[in-house]
Coordinates of C-alpha atoms in Angstrom, one line a residue:
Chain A
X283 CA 35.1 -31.0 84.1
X284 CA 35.5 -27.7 86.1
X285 CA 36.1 -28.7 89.5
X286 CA 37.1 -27.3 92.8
X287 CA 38.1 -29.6 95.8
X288 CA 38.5 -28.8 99.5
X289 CA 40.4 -30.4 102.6
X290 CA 39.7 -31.0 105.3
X291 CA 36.3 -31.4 104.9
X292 CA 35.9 -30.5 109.1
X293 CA 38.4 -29.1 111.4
X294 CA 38.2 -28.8 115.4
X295 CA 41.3 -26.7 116.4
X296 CA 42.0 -24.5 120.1
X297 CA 41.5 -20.8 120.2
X298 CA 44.2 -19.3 119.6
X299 CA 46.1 -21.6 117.3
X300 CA 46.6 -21.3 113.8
X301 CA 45.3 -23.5 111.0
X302 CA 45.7 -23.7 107.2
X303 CA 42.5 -24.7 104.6
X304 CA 43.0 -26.3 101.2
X305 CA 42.2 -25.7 98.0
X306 CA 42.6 -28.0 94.8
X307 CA 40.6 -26.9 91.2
X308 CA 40.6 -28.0 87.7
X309 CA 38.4 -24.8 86.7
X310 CA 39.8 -23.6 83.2
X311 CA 40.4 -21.2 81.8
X312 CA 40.7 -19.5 85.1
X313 CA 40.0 -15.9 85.6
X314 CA 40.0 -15.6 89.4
X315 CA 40.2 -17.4 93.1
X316 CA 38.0 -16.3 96.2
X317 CA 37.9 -17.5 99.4
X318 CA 34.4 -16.6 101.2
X319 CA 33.3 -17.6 105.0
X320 CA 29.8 -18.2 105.6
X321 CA 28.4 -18.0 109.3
X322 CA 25.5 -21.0 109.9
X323 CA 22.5 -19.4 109.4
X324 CA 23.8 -16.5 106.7
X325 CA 24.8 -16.6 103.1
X326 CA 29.0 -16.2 102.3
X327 CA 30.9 -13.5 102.4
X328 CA 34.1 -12.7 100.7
X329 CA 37.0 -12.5 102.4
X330 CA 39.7 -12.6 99.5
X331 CA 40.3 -12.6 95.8
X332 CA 43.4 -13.3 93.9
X333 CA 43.9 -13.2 90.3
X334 CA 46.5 -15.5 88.7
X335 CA 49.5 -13.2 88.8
X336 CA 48.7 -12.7 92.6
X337 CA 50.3 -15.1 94.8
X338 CA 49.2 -14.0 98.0
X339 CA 46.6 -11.9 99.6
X340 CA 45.8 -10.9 103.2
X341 CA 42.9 -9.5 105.0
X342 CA 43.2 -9.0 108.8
X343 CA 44.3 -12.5 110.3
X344 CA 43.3 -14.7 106.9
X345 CA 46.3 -14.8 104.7
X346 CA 45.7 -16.4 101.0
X347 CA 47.7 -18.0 98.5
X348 CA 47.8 -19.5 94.9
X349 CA 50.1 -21.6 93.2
X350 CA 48.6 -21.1 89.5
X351 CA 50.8 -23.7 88.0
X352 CA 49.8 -26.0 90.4
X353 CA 46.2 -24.4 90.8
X354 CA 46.1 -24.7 94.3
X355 CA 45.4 -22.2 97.1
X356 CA 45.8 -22.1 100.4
X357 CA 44.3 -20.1 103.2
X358 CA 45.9 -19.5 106.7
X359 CA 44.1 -18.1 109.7
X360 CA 46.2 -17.1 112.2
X361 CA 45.4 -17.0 116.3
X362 CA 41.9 -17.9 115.7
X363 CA 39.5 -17.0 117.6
X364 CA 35.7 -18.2 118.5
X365 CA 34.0 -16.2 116.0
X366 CA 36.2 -18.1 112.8
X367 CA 34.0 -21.0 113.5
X368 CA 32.3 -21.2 110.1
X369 CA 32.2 -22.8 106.7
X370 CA 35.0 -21.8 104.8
X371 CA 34.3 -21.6 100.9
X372 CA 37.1 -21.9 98.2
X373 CA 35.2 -20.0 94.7
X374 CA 36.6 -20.1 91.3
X375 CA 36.0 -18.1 88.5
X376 CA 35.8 -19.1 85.2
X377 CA 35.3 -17.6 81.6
X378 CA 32.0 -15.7 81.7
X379 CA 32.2 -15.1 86.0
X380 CA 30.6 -18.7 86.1
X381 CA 31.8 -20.0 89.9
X382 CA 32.8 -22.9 90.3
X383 CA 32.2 -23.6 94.4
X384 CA 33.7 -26.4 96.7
X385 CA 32.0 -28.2 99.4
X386 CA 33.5 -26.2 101.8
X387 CA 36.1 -27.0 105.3
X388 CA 33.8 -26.7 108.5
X389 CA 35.9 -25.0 111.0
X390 CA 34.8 -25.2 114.6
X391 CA 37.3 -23.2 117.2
X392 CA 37.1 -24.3 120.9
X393 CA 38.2 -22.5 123.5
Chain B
X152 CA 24.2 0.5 101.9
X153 CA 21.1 -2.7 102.3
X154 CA 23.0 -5.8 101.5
X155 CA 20.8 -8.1 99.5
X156 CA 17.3 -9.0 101.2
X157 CA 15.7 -11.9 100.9
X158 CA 12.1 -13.8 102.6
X159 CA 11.2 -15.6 104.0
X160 CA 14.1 -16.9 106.0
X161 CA 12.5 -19.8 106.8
X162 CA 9.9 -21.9 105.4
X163 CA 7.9 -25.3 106.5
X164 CA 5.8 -27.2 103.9
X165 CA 4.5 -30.2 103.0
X166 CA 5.1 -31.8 99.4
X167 CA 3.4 -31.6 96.3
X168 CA 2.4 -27.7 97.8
X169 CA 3.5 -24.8 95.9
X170 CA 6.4 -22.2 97.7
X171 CA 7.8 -19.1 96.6
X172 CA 11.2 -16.9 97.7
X173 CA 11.3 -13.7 96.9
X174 CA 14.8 -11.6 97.0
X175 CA 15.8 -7.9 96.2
X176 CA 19.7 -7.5 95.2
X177 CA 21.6 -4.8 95.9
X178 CA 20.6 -1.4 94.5
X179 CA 22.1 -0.9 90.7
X180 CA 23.8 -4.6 91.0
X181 CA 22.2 -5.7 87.6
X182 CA 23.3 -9.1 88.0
X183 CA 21.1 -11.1 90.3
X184 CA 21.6 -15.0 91.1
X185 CA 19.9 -18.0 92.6
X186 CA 21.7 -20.7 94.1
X187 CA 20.7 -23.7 95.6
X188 CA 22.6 -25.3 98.7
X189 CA 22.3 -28.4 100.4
X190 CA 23.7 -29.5 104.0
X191 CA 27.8 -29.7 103.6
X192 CA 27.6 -28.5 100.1
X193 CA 28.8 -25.5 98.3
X194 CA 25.9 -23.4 96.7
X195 CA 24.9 -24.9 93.4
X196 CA 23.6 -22.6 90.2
X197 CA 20.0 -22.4 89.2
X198 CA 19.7 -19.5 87.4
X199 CA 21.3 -15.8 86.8
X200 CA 19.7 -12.8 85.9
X201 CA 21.3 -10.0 83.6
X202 CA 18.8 -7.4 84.1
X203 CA 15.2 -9.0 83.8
X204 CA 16.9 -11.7 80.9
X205 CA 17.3 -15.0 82.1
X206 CA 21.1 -15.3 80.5
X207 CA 21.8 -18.8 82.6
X208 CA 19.4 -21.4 83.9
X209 CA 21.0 -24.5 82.6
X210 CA 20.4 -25.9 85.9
X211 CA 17.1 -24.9 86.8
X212 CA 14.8 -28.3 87.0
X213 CA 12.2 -26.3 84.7
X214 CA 9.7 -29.1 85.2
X215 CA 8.9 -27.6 88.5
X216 CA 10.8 -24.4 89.2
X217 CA 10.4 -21.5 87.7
X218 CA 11.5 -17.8 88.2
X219 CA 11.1 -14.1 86.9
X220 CA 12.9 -10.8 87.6
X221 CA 9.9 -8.5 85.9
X222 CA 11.4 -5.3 86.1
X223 CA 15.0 -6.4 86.5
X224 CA 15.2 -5.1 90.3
X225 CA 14.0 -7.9 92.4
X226 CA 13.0 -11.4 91.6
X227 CA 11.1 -14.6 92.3
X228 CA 12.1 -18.1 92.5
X229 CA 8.9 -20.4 92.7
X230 CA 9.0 -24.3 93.1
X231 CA 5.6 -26.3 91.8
X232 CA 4.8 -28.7 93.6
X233 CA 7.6 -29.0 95.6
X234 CA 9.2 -32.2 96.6
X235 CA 11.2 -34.1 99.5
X236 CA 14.5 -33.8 98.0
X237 CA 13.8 -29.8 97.5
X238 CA 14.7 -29.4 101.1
X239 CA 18.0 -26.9 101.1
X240 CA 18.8 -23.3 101.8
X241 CA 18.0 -20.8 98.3
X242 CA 20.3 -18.0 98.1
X243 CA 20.0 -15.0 96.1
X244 CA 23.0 -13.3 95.3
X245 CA 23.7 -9.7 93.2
X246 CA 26.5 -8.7 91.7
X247 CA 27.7 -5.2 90.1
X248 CA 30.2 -5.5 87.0
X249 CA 31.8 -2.3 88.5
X250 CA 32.7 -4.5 91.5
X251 CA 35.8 -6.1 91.9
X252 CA 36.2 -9.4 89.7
X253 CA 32.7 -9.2 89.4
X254 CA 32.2 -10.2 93.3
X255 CA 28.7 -11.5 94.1
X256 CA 27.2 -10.4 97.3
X257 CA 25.1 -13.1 99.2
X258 CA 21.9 -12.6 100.9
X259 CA 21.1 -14.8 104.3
X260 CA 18.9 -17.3 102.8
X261 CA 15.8 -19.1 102.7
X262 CA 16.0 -22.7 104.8
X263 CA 12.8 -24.8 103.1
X264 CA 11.8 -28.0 104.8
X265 CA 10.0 -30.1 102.8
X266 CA 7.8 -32.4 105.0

């Protein structure tokens, strides 16, 4: 069964600091990974993609990675700031661009 | 560029009544999608759009919801008669296959409440 699981499911963390998401799936065959934020209130938007050659990808202060053999991704966010609070969603892409979504890590930043 | 538009954003109403959500995707994204996504939960498939054919909607409780893209531009999701456990945010999303990896591009939402 195509599945994608997430950790931490919630994570309180100090502006400024750095954190790191997790990302576990069993979605085959696999065509793509995205990781995509979503404000409370809006839909999510993407903020990477990688393909399976692609070990890591970075955009702005999110830095993500894959480890295809072990199909598991990563995403770091460094020196966080107030407006990363959100729900972080881990996407992958099957045969046929069916997406296969986790629950999601809700990040809260405190100052 | 309009990102994808949906309404209305919010929506109060009691079971057993009837509710519709209208959304318009992107302009020349002729994939268009409806998800369904509880509190805590990753959006969830109902049905996607390739044009105005319904190509997916495996997962679309037919017994009460029901949806149409007429002209293959925007579309309607309709649930009759809705119940308790219908109670989630709908998002519509479009998608372009000239886009990268085929990326789908979410609109805000509609928050039903189910009363």
């Amino acid at each position: 069964k195509n599945q994608v699981e997430q950790s931490p499911q919630s994570l309180i963390i100090l502006e400024g600091k750095n954190c790191t998401l997790q990302c576990n799936y069993t979605v085959s065959p696999f065509s793509n990974l995205r990781w995509y934020k979503q404000d409370t209130g809006r839909g999510p938007v993407s903020l990477t993609i990688m393909t399976f050659s692609e070990n890591t990808k970075s955009n702005g202060r999110y830095t993500a990675t894959l480890d295809a053999d072990t199909k598991q991704s990563s995403l770091h966010i460094t020196a966080s700031q107030l407006s990363d609070s959100a729900s972080y969603i881990c996407v992958v892409s099957a045969e046929g661009n069916k997406l296969v979504f986790g629950a999601g890590t809700i990040l809260r930043v405190k100052s | 560029e309009a990102g994808v538009v949906q309404s209305p954003r919010y929506k109060i109403i009691e079971k057993k009544q009837p509710v519709a959500f209208w959304c318009n995707p992107i302009s020349g994204h002729n994939t268009l999608y409806w998800y369904l996504q509880n509190l805590g939960q990753g959006p969830e498939l109902l049905i996607r759009y390739e044009n105005e054919e319904a190509v997916d909607d495996s997962q679309l409780p037919k017994d009460r919801f029901s949806a149409e893209r007429l002209k293959g531009v925007d579309s309607t999701l309709k649930i009759q008669p809705a119940e308790l456990g219908d109670s989630a945010v709908y998002l519509c999303a479009s998608s372009s296959r000239r886009g990268a990896g085929n990326e789908q591009f979410f609109g805000p939402g509609t928050r039903l409440t189910v009363l």
